[in-house]
CSV table of C-alpha atoms and ligand atoms in Angstrom, one decimal:
chain,number,residue,atom,x,y,z
A,1,MET,CA,24.1,0.9,8.8
A,2,ASN,CA,21.1,-1.7,8.0
A,3,SER,CA,19.1,-3.2,4.6
A,4,TRP,CA,17.2,0.2,3.9
A,5,THR,CA,20.4,2.0,4.0
A,6,SER,CA,21.6,-0.6,1.1
A,7,ARG,CA,18.4,-0.2,-0.6
A,8,ARG,CA,18.7,3.6,-0.9
A,9,MET,CA,22.2,3.0,-1.9
A,10,ALA,CA,21.4,0.8,-4.6
A,11,ALA,CA,18.8,3.3,-5.9
A,12,ARG,CA,21.3,5.8,-5.9
A,13,LEU,CA,23.8,3.7,-8.0
A,14,GLY,CA,20.9,2.6,-10.4
A,15,ALA,CA,20.1,6.2,-11.4
A,16,THR,CA,22.2,6.3,-14.6
A,17,ALA,CA,20.4,3.4,-16.0
A,18,PHE,CA,17.1,5.4,-16.6
A,19,MET,CA,17.2,5.9,-20.5
A,20,VAL,CA,18.1,2.1,-20.6
A,21,ALA,CA,14.3,1.5,-18.6
A,22,VAL,CA,12.7,3.4,-21.1
A,23,ALA,CA,14.4,1.7,-23.9
A,24,VAL,CA,13.7,-2.1,-23.0
A,25,ALA,CA,10.1,-1.5,-21.4
A,26,VAL,CA,8.0,-4.7,-21.1
A,27,PRO,CA,4.6,-4.8,-23.1
A,28,PRO,CA,2.0,-6.1,-20.8
A,29,GLN,CA,1.2,-9.5,-23.3
A,30,ALA,CA,4.7,-10.4,-22.1
A,31,TRP,CA,4.3,-9.8,-18.4
A,32,ALA,CA,3.1,-12.6,-16.4
A,33,ALA,CA,5.7,-15.1,-18.4
A,34,GLU,CA,8.8,-12.4,-17.4
A,35,GLY,CA,7.8,-12.0,-13.3
A,36,PHE,CA,5.8,-9.1,-13.5
A,37,VAL,CA,3.5,-8.8,-10.8
A,38,ALA,CA,1.9,-6.4,-8.8
A,39,GLY,CA,3.4,-4.5,-5.6
A,40,ALA,CA,2.1,-5.0,-2.3
A,41,PRO,CA,-0.4,-2.6,-1.3
A,42,GLY,CA,0.9,-2.0,2.4
A,43,LEU,CA,4.2,-2.8,4.2
A,44,GLY,CA,2.6,-4.7,6.6
A,45,ASP,CA,3.4,-2.2,10.0
A,46,PRO,CA,2.0,-4.1,12.8
A,47,PHE,CA,0.0,-0.9,13.3
A,48,PHE,CA,-0.6,0.4,9.5
A,49,PRO,CA,-0.5,-2.5,7.8
A,50,LEU,CA,-1.8,-0.5,4.7
A,51,ALA,CA,0.9,2.5,4.8
A,52,GLY,CA,3.4,2.3,2.5
A,53,ASN,CA,3.5,0.2,-0.9
A,54,GLY,CA,6.0,-2.9,-2.1
A,55,GLY,CA,8.0,-3.0,-4.7
A,56,TYR,CA,9.7,0.2,-5.5
A,57,ASP,CA,12.0,2.5,-3.2
A,58,VAL,CA,11.3,6.6,-3.1
A,59,THR,CA,14.7,8.9,-4.2
A,60,ASN,CA,13.1,11.9,-4.2
A,61,TYR,CA,9.7,13.8,-4.4
A,62,SER,CA,8.7,17.2,-5.7
A,63,ILE,CA,5.7,18.3,-4.6
A,64,GLU,CA,3.9,21.3,-6.1
A,65,LEU,CA,1.0,22.7,-4.5
A,66,GLY,CA,-1.2,25.9,-4.6
A,67,TYR,CA,-3.6,26.3,-1.9
A,68,ASP,CA,-6.1,29.3,-1.4
A,69,PRO,CA,-7.2,29.3,2.4
A,70,ALA,CA,-10.9,31.0,1.5
A,71,THR,CA,-11.7,28.2,-0.5
A,72,ARG,CA,-10.0,25.6,1.0
A,73,HIS,CA,-8.7,24.3,-2.3
A,74,LEU,CA,-5.8,22.5,-3.2
A,75,ASP,CA,-4.6,22.2,-6.6
A,76,GLY,CA,-1.2,19.5,-6.7
A,77,THR,CA,1.1,17.9,-9.3
A,78,THR,CA,4.0,15.8,-7.4
A,79,THR,CA,6.2,14.5,-8.9
A,80,ILE,CA,8.0,10.5,-7.7
A,81,ALA,CA,11.8,9.6,-8.6
A,82,ALA,CA,11.7,5.8,-7.5
A,83,THR,CA,13.6,2.5,-8.2
A,84,ALA,CA,11.4,-0.6,-8.7
A,85,THR,CA,12.9,-3.4,-6.1
A,86,GLN,CA,11.0,-6.3,-8.1
A,87,ASN,CA,9.5,-6.5,-11.7
A,88,LEU,CA,6.1,-4.6,-11.2
A,89,SER,CA,3.2,-4.8,-13.5
A,90,ARG,CA,1.6,-2.0,-11.2
A,91,PHE,CA,2.3,-0.6,-8.0
A,92,ASP,CA,0.3,1.7,-5.2
A,93,LEU,CA,0.7,5.3,-4.1
A,94,ASP,CA,-1.0,6.2,-0.8
A,95,LEU,CA,-3.1,9.1,-0.9
A,96,ARG,CA,-6.3,10.3,0.6
A,97,GLY,CA,-9.3,12.5,-0.7
A,98,PHE,CA,-8.9,14.7,-4.1
A,99,ASP,CA,-9.9,14.2,-7.4
A,100,VAL,CA,-7.1,12.9,-9.3
A,101,SER,CA,-6.8,13.8,-13.1
A,102,ARG,CA,-3.5,12.7,-14.3
A,103,VAL,CA,-1.0,9.8,-14.0
A,104,ALA,CA,2.0,9.4,-16.0
A,105,VAL,CA,4.7,7.3,-15.1
A,106,ASN,CA,8.2,7.5,-17.2
A,107,GLY,CA,6.2,10.1,-19.4
A,108,ARG,CA,3.2,7.9,-20.9
A,109,PRO,CA,-0.4,8.2,-19.4
A,110,ALA,CA,-1.0,5.5,-17.3
A,111,THR,CA,-4.4,4.1,-15.8
A,112,PHE,CA,-5.2,4.4,-12.3
A,113,ASN,CA,-8.1,3.7,-10.0
A,114,ARG,CA,-8.9,4.7,-6.3
A,115,ASP,CA,-9.1,1.5,-3.5
A,116,GLY,CA,-9.7,3.4,0.3
A,117,GLN,CA,-6.4,5.2,0.8
A,118,GLU,CA,-4.5,3.1,-2.5
A,119,LEU,CA,-4.2,4.9,-5.4
A,120,VAL,CA,-3.6,1.8,-8.0
A,121,ILE,CA,-1.4,2.7,-10.8
A,122,THR,CA,-0.8,0.5,-14.1
A,123,PRO,CA,1.9,1.9,-16.2
A,124,GLN,CA,1.9,0.9,-20.2
A,125,ALA,CA,5.1,-0.9,-19.7
A,126,GLY,CA,6.2,-3.4,-16.9
A,127,LEU,CA,8.8,-1.6,-14.6
A,128,ARG,CA,12.0,-3.8,-14.3
A,129,SER,CA,13.4,-4.5,-10.6
A,130,GLY,CA,16.3,-2.2,-10.3
A,131,ARG,CA,15.4,0.0,-12.8
A,132,PRO,CA,14.8,3.7,-12.0
A,133,PHE,CA,11.0,5.8,-13.0
A,134,THR,CA,9.4,8.4,-12.5
A,135,VAL,CA,5.6,8.8,-11.5
A,136,VAL,CA,3.7,12.4,-12.2
A,137,VAL,CA,0.3,12.6,-10.5
A,138,SER,CA,-2.1,15.6,-10.9
A,139,TYR,CA,-4.8,16.2,-8.1
A,140,ALA,CA,-7.1,18.6,-6.6
A,141,GLY,CA,-9.7,19.6,-4.0
A,142,VAL,CA,-10.4,20.2,-0.5
A,143,PRO,CA,-8.4,18.0,1.5
A,144,THR,CA,-9.8,15.6,4.1
A,145,VAL,CA,-8.6,15.9,7.5
A,146,ILE,CA,-7.4,12.8,8.9
A,147,THR,CA,-8.5,11.1,12.3
A,148,ASP,CA,-6.0,8.7,14.1
A,149,PRO,CA,-7.1,5.6,16.4
A,150,ASP,CA,-6.4,7.8,19.5
A,151,GLY,CA,-8.8,10.3,18.4
A,152,SER,CA,-6.1,13.3,17.2
A,153,ILE,CA,-6.2,15.1,14.1
A,154,GLU,CA,-3.6,15.5,11.4
A,155,GLY,CA,-2.9,15.7,7.6
A,156,TRP,CA,-3.8,19.2,5.8
A,157,VAL,CA,-5.3,20.9,8.4
A,158,PRO,CA,-7.1,24.4,7.9
A,159,THR,CA,-6.5,27.3,10.2
A,160,ASP,CA,-7.7,30.9,10.5
A,161,ASP,CA,-5.1,32.5,8.0
A,162,GLY,CA,-3.6,28.9,6.3
A,163,ALA,CA,-3.1,25.3,7.2
A,164,PHE,CA,-1.5,23.4,9.6
A,165,VAL,CA,0.3,20.6,7.8
A,166,VAL,CA,1.5,17.5,10.3
A,167,GLY,CA,1.8,14.0,9.2
A,168,GLU,CA,2.2,12.0,12.0
A,169,PRO,CA,1.8,8.8,11.7
A,170,GLN,CA,-0.4,8.6,9.0
A,171,GLY,CA,-1.5,12.1,7.4
A,172,SER,CA,1.3,12.9,4.8
A,173,PRO,CA,-1.7,10.7,2.1
A,174,GLY,CA,-3.8,13.6,3.1
A,175,TRP,CA,-1.6,16.2,0.7
A,176,TYR,CA,0.5,14.1,-1.4
A,177,PRO,CA,0.5,11.2,-3.1
A,178,VAL,CA,3.4,9.2,-0.9
A,179,ASN,CA,5.0,5.5,0.1
A,180,ASP,CA,4.0,6.3,3.4
A,181,ASN,CA,6.7,4.2,5.5
A,182,PRO,CA,9.3,5.6,7.5
A,183,ARG,CA,11.2,3.3,6.1
A,184,ASP,CA,11.2,4.4,2.6
A,185,LYS,CA,13.0,8.1,3.2
A,186,ALA,CA,13.3,10.4,0.1
A,187,THR,CA,14.6,13.9,-0.6
A,188,TYR,CA,11.9,16.6,-1.0
A,189,ASP,CA,11.4,19.9,-3.0
A,190,ILE,CA,8.7,21.3,-1.7
A,191,ARG,CA,7.1,24.5,-3.9
A,192,VAL,CA,3.9,25.8,-2.7
A,193,ALA,CA,1.7,29.2,-4.0
A,194,VAL,CA,-0.6,31.2,-2.0
A,195,PRO,CA,-2.3,34.6,-1.9
A,196,ASP,CA,0.5,37.6,-1.7
A,197,GLY,CA,0.8,38.5,2.3
A,198,LEU,CA,1.2,34.4,3.6
A,199,THR,CA,4.2,32.5,4.5
A,200,VAL,CA,4.9,28.2,3.2
A,201,MET,CA,7.1,27.0,5.7
A,202,ALA,CA,8.5,23.5,4.7
A,203,ASN,CA,11.5,21.4,5.5
A,204,GLY,CA,15.3,22.3,4.6
A,205,VAL,CA,16.4,25.4,2.9
A,206,LEU,CA,14.3,28.2,1.7
A,207,VAL,CA,15.9,28.2,-2.1
A,208,SER,CA,12.9,30.7,-4.1
A,209,ARG,CA,10.7,33.3,-2.9
A,210,THR,CA,9.0,35.0,-5.9
A,211,SER,CA,6.0,36.8,-6.4
A,212,SER,CA,3.6,37.6,-9.6
A,213,SER,CA,0.1,38.5,-10.1
A,214,GLY,CA,-1.2,38.4,-6.7
A,215,ARG,CA,0.6,34.8,-5.7
A,216,THR,CA,3.7,34.4,-3.6
A,217,THR,CA,5.4,30.6,-4.2
A,218,PHE,CA,7.9,29.4,-1.7
A,219,VAL,CA,10.1,26.8,-3.0
A,220,TRP,CA,11.6,24.8,0.0
A,221,ARG,CA,14.5,21.7,-0.6
A,222,GLU,CA,15.2,19.0,1.9
A,223,SER,CA,18.1,17.3,0.4
A,224,SER,CA,18.5,15.0,3.5
A,225,PRO,CA,16.6,11.6,3.6
A,226,MET,CA,13.2,12.3,5.0
A,227,ALA,CA,10.7,9.7,6.4
A,228,PRO,CA,7.0,10.9,4.5
A,229,TYR,CA,5.3,11.7,8.2
A,230,LEU,CA,8.2,14.1,8.7
A,231,ALA,CA,7.6,16.4,5.5
A,232,THR,CA,5.6,20.0,6.1
A,233,ALA,CA,3.9,22.8,4.3
A,234,THR,CA,2.5,24.7,7.2
A,235,LEU,CA,1.5,28.0,5.7
A,236,GLY,CA,-0.5,31.0,7.0
A,237,ARG,CA,0.6,34.8,8.4
A,238,PHE,CA,3.9,34.5,9.8
A,239,ASP,CA,6.4,36.7,10.8
A,240,LEU,CA,9.8,34.8,9.7
A,241,THR,CA,13.5,35.6,10.9
A,242,GLN,CA,16.2,33.9,9.3
A,243,TYR,CA,19.8,33.9,10.8
A,244,ASN,CA,22.7,31.5,11.1
A,245,LEU,CA,25.0,30.1,13.5
A,246,ASP,CA,28.3,30.5,13.8
A,247,SER,CA,28.6,27.4,11.9
A,248,GLY,CA,27.4,29.0,9.2
A,249,LEU,CA,23.8,26.7,9.5
A,250,PRO,CA,20.7,28.4,8.7
A,251,VAL,CA,17.7,29.3,11.2
A,252,TYR,CA,14.6,29.7,10.1
A,253,ILE,CA,11.9,31.0,12.7
A,254,ALA,CA,8.5,31.4,11.9
A,255,VAL,CA,5.6,32.5,14.3
A,256,ASP,CA,2.1,33.6,13.6
A,257,PRO,CA,1.8,37.5,14.7
A,258,THR,CA,-1.2,37.5,16.5
A,259,LEU,CA,0.6,35.0,19.2
A,260,SER,CA,1.4,37.3,22.3
A,261,SER,CA,5.5,36.9,22.9
A,262,ALA,CA,7.5,33.6,21.7
A,263,ALA,CA,10.7,34.9,23.5
A,264,VAL,CA,11.5,31.1,24.5
A,265,LEU,CA,12.6,30.7,20.6
A,266,LYS,CA,15.4,32.7,21.3
A,267,LYS,CA,16.9,29.5,23.8
A,268,LEU,CA,16.8,27.5,20.4
A,269,PRO,CA,20.6,28.3,19.9
A,270,ASP,CA,21.8,27.3,23.1
A,271,ILE,CA,19.3,24.0,22.8
A,272,PHE,CA,20.9,23.3,20.0
A,273,ALA,CA,24.6,23.3,20.8
A,274,PHE,CA,23.8,21.5,24.1
A,275,TYR,CA,22.7,18.6,22.1
A,276,SER,CA,25.2,19.0,19.7
A,277,SER,CA,27.6,18.5,22.5
A,278,ILE,CA,26.3,15.6,24.1
A,279,PHE,CA,24.6,14.0,20.6
A,280,GLY,CA,26.8,14.8,18.3
A,281,PRO,CA,26.7,16.5,15.3
A,282,TYR,CA,23.4,17.8,14.1
A,283,PRO,CA,22.2,15.8,11.0
A,284,PHE,CA,20.7,18.2,8.6
A,285,ASP,CA,21.3,21.4,7.0
A,286,ALA,CA,18.7,23.8,8.4
A,287,VAL,CA,17.3,24.0,12.0
A,288,GLY,CA,14.2,26.1,13.3
A,289,ALA,CA,10.8,26.3,14.2
A,290,ILE,CA,7.4,26.9,13.0
A,291,VAL,CA,4.8,28.8,15.5
A,292,ASP,CA,1.0,28.5,14.6
A,293,ASP,CA,-2.1,29.7,16.6
A,294,ALA,CA,-3.7,26.0,15.8
A,295,LYS,CA,-4.7,25.0,19.6
A,296,ASN,CA,-7.5,22.5,18.2
A,297,VAL,CA,-4.5,20.5,16.7
A,298,GLY,CA,-3.3,19.9,20.6
A,299,TYR,CA,0.1,18.7,19.8
A,300,SER,CA,3.3,19.5,18.2
A,301,LEU,CA,5.6,17.3,15.5
A,302,GLU,CA,9.2,17.7,14.8
A,303,THR,CA,8.8,17.9,11.0
A,304,GLN,CA,11.9,17.8,10.1
A,305,THR,CA,14.6,20.6,10.1
A,306,LYS,CA,11.7,22.8,12.0
A,307,PRO,CA,9.3,21.6,14.3
A,308,VAL,CA,5.8,22.8,14.0
A,309,PHE,CA,3.8,24.0,17.3
A,310,ASP,CA,0.3,24.7,17.6
A,311,ARG,CA,0.9,27.7,20.3
A,312,VAL,CA,3.8,29.4,21.5
A,313,PRO,CA,5.7,26.5,23.2
A,314,ASP,CA,7.6,26.1,26.7
A,315,GLU,CA,11.2,25.7,27.1
A,316,ALA,CA,10.7,21.4,28.0
A,317,THR,CA,8.8,21.5,24.3
A,318,LEU,CA,10.7,23.0,22.4
A,319,ALA,CA,13.8,21.0,24.0
A,320,HIS,CA,11.9,18.0,23.3
A,321,GLU,CA,11.0,18.9,19.4
A,322,LEU,CA,14.6,19.5,18.7
A,323,ALA,CA,16.0,16.4,20.6
A,324,HIS,CA,13.7,14.7,18.2
A,325,MET,CA,16.1,15.9,14.9
A,326,TRP,CA,18.7,13.2,16.4
A,327,TYR,CA,16.3,10.8,17.5
A,328,GLY,CA,13.1,10.6,15.3
A,329,ASP,CA,14.1,12.3,12.1
A,330,SER,CA,17.6,11.1,11.4
A,331,ALA,CA,17.7,7.6,13.5
A,332,THR,CA,14.1,6.8,12.8
A,333,LEU,CA,11.5,3.7,13.8
A,334,SER,CA,11.3,0.5,11.0
A,335,THR,CA,7.9,0.0,12.5
A,336,TRP,CA,5.6,2.3,14.7
A,337,PRO,CA,5.6,-0.2,17.8
A,338,ASP,CA,8.9,1.1,18.6
A,339,ILE,CA,7.6,4.8,18.7
A,340,TRP,CA,9.4,5.2,22.1
A,341,LEU,CA,12.7,5.5,20.7
A,342,HIS,CA,11.0,8.8,19.8
A,343,GLU,CA,9.4,9.6,22.4
A,344,GLY,CA,11.4,8.2,25.1
A,345,PHE,CA,14.4,9.5,23.9
A,346,ALA,CA,13.2,13.2,23.5
A,347,THR,CA,11.6,13.4,26.8
A,348,TRP,CA,14.5,12.1,28.7
A,349,SER,CA,16.7,14.8,26.3
A,350,GLU,CA,14.4,17.5,28.2
A,351,TRP,CA,15.2,16.2,31.8
A,352,ILE,CA,19.0,16.3,31.0
A,353,TRP,CA,18.2,19.9,29.5
A,354,SER,CA,17.2,21.1,32.6
A,355,GLU,CA,19.7,19.4,34.5
A,356,TYR,CA,22.5,20.8,32.5
A,357,ASN,CA,20.9,24.4,33.4
A,358,GLY,CA,21.1,23.4,37.2
A,359,ARG,CA,17.4,23.0,37.5
A,360,LYS,CA,15.5,19.9,38.5
A,361,SER,CA,17.8,16.6,37.4
A,362,ALA,CA,17.0,13.9,35.1
A,363,ASP,CA,17.6,11.5,38.2
A,364,GLN,CA,14.9,13.9,40.3
A,365,TYR,CA,12.4,13.4,37.1
A,366,PHE,CA,12.8,9.5,37.2
A,367,ASP,CA,12.7,9.8,41.7
A,368,ASN,CA,9.4,11.9,41.4
A,369,LEU,CA,7.6,9.5,38.7
A,370,TYR,CA,9.0,6.4,40.5
A,371,ASN,CA,7.2,7.1,43.7
A,372,ASN,CA,4.4,8.8,43.0
A,373,PRO,CA,3.4,8.2,39.4
A,374,PRO,CA,0.7,10.8,38.2
A,375,GLN,CA,-2.2,7.9,37.6
A,376,ASP,CA,-0.6,4.8,39.9
A,377,THR,CA,-0.7,1.3,38.4
A,378,ALA,CA,-2.3,2.7,35.2
A,379,PHE,CA,1.2,4.7,34.5
A,380,TRP,CA,2.9,1.5,34.3
A,381,THR,CA,0.9,0.2,31.1
A,382,PRO,CA,1.1,-0.2,28.4
A,383,PRO,CA,4.9,-0.9,28.5
A,384,PRO,CA,7.0,1.0,26.2
A,385,GLY,CA,8.3,-1.7,24.3
A,386,ASN,CA,5.2,-2.8,23.4
A,387,PRO,CA,2.0,-0.7,23.3
A,388,GLY,CA,-0.3,-3.1,22.1
A,389,THR,CA,-2.7,-0.7,19.5
A,390,PRO,CA,-2.0,2.7,17.5
A,391,ALA,CA,-4.6,4.2,19.9
A,392,PHE,CA,-1.7,3.9,22.8
A,393,MET,CA,1.4,4.9,20.5
A,394,PHE,CA,1.4,8.6,22.0
A,395,ASN,CA,0.2,7.1,25.4
A,396,GLY,CA,2.3,9.1,28.4
A,397,THR,CA,3.8,5.6,29.3
A,398,ILE,CA,5.4,5.6,25.8
A,399,TYR,CA,7.3,8.9,27.1
A,400,TYR,CA,7.5,8.8,30.6
A,401,ARG,CA,8.6,5.4,31.1
A,402,GLY,CA,10.6,5.3,28.0
A,403,ALA,CA,12.1,8.4,29.3
A,404,MET,CA,12.8,6.6,32.6
A,405,THR,CA,14.1,3.8,30.9
A,406,LEU,CA,17.0,5.5,29.4
A,407,GLN,CA,17.8,7.4,33.0
A,408,ALA,CA,17.7,3.6,34.4
A,409,LEU,CA,20.1,3.0,32.1
A,410,ARG,CA,22.2,5.7,32.5
A,411,GLU,CA,22.8,4.7,36.0
A,412,LYS,CA,23.7,0.9,35.1
A,413,VAL,CA,26.4,1.7,33.0
A,414,GLY,CA,27.5,5.4,34.2
A,415,ASP,CA,27.7,8.7,32.5
A,416,THR,CA,30.7,8.0,30.5
A,417,THR,CA,29.2,4.9,28.6
A,418,PHE,CA,26.1,6.1,29.0
A,419,PHE,CA,26.8,9.2,26.7
A,420,ARG,CA,28.9,7.0,24.7
A,421,ILE,CA,25.6,4.8,23.6
A,422,LEU,CA,23.5,7.9,22.5
A,423,ARG,CA,26.3,9.1,20.3
A,424,ASP,CA,26.9,6.0,18.9
A,425,TRP,CA,22.7,5.5,18.6
A,426,ALA,CA,23.0,8.7,16.2
A,427,ALA,CA,26.1,8.5,13.9
A,428,GLU,CA,25.7,4.6,13.4
A,429,ASN,CA,22.1,5.1,12.4
A,430,ARG,CA,22.4,8.8,10.8
A,431,HIS,CA,19.3,9.2,8.0
A,432,GLY,CA,18.7,5.4,8.7
A,433,ASN,CA,15.6,3.3,10.6
A,434,VAL,CA,16.4,1.6,13.6
A,435,THR,CA,14.7,-1.4,16.0
A,436,THR,CA,14.6,-1.3,19.5
A,437,PRO,CA,16.4,-4.9,19.6
A,438,GLN,CA,19.6,-2.8,17.5
A,439,PHE,CA,19.2,-0.5,20.4
A,440,ILE,CA,19.7,-3.3,23.1
A,441,ALA,CA,22.7,-4.9,21.1
A,442,LEU,CA,24.2,-1.6,20.7
A,443,ALA,CA,23.6,-1.1,24.5
A,444,GLU,CA,25.4,-4.5,25.3
A,445,ARG,CA,28.3,-3.7,22.9
A,446,ASP,CA,29.1,0.1,24.3
A,447,SER,CA,28.7,-1.3,28.1
A,448,GLY,CA,30.3,-5.0,28.1
A,449,LEU,CA,27.2,-6.0,29.8
A,450,ASN,CA,24.6,-8.3,29.2
A,451,LEU,CA,21.1,-6.1,29.6
A,452,GLN,CA,18.3,-8.6,28.0
A,453,GLN,CA,17.0,-8.7,31.5
A,454,PHE,CA,17.3,-5.1,32.1
A,455,PHE,CA,15.2,-4.1,29.4
A,456,ASP,CA,13.1,-6.6,29.2
A,457,ILE,CA,11.6,-5.4,32.6
A,458,TRP,CA,12.0,-1.9,31.6
A,459,LEU,CA,10.6,-2.4,28.1
A,460,TYR,CA,8.2,-5.1,27.9
A,461,GLN,CA,6.8,-5.8,31.6
A,462,PRO,CA,3.4,-4.6,31.9
A,463,ALA,CA,3.7,-3.6,35.7
A,464,LYS,CA,6.0,-1.4,37.7
A,465,PRO,CA,9.8,-2.1,37.2
A,466,THR,CA,10.7,-3.4,40.9
A,467,SER,CA,14.4,-4.3,40.4
A,468,TRP,CA,16.5,-4.3,37.8
B,501,LIG,ZN1,7.8,13.7,20.9
């Protein structure tokens, strides 16, 4: 449990107060006297301080889009259900690009202006702390592709036949107005209309697929809490295969028909079963993969329930992204400098999948990297617990030294305790947010050992660990 979980609980309990909130709306002349103030433009993340906004907590996004790949024009109406966490005279959403035509709060037109990535909204009446409210934003235009501090691209990235839609760490405002911070998880309804013949792949389960007047509308529902950067609406020409696992869990596999062979995806049920056996119950109500031809993007991403791949993945990459469902998507970092909690875990998961199949063991991966690191001294910095700048958050050391940290922990505490730590971490933080100190505390609790020095050496010292 953590404070953000508690906030979501409070938001759900507050849903019954909606009508009351409208009835007792506070007029502008009384705002100052009653302590109504503007919500903060950001949540102060050390790497992306303006991502996310203060003063409210989102419970659901309902995103309705129309997109035509020929013109690259996107029409959007996004409805956000939220709860105020302070008395608000004004609040922000994050949105990059687009012309905004209309904003309404609780059904009444609101004034708004744009300030960089901030969409600043002033409702006609103040919003009381603890009360739910709704925001509707209508917008349109050609989406702007976002370039990250490390030079990679994200957001709504056009492809030959559609769009490759990825949001880590700051691409979501490139296609919908959002409280773009991983601590504000919400459920999602994603409805996208595209020309007939194209397929839209989004998170969760496929609710409906209907065609009329030359356009097909796909409706997806993600009913588990999701961090904004994990949303997708990747679209294009896809062969979509749907089947159920023995448990009844629906599997959605979408493959761009121009790609040669995606036979590796037949491994998905086995990888899924293995991870479920060592990490604990799968946290979501659908699983799958989206394999597109978008090699200019240069990476794959663990979009919730269905990782998206820019090419046919190899088996290790498929295993990596599926492991993120437990470590990253369900147990999600609270601030971006803790990215090793995602990437170290997913990389170590590649190793244990290899070990389970009788191939190279996690110990052998560790030894090879320890004795023959790819770039000698530069391999060890920055340390995984402190990338230093957002340009280094996807640096190889975050992945490899992060995974080595877990393997070193495994050897220190033994397999029985180590696998209990992994399961407890997933179970106790299911659909929640986490920090590195929380992981260290859990590892110490489960092992009964003082691990402060161990983790300091492995996570925070900018040098090759020599004794631990
Ligand atoms: Zn990863």
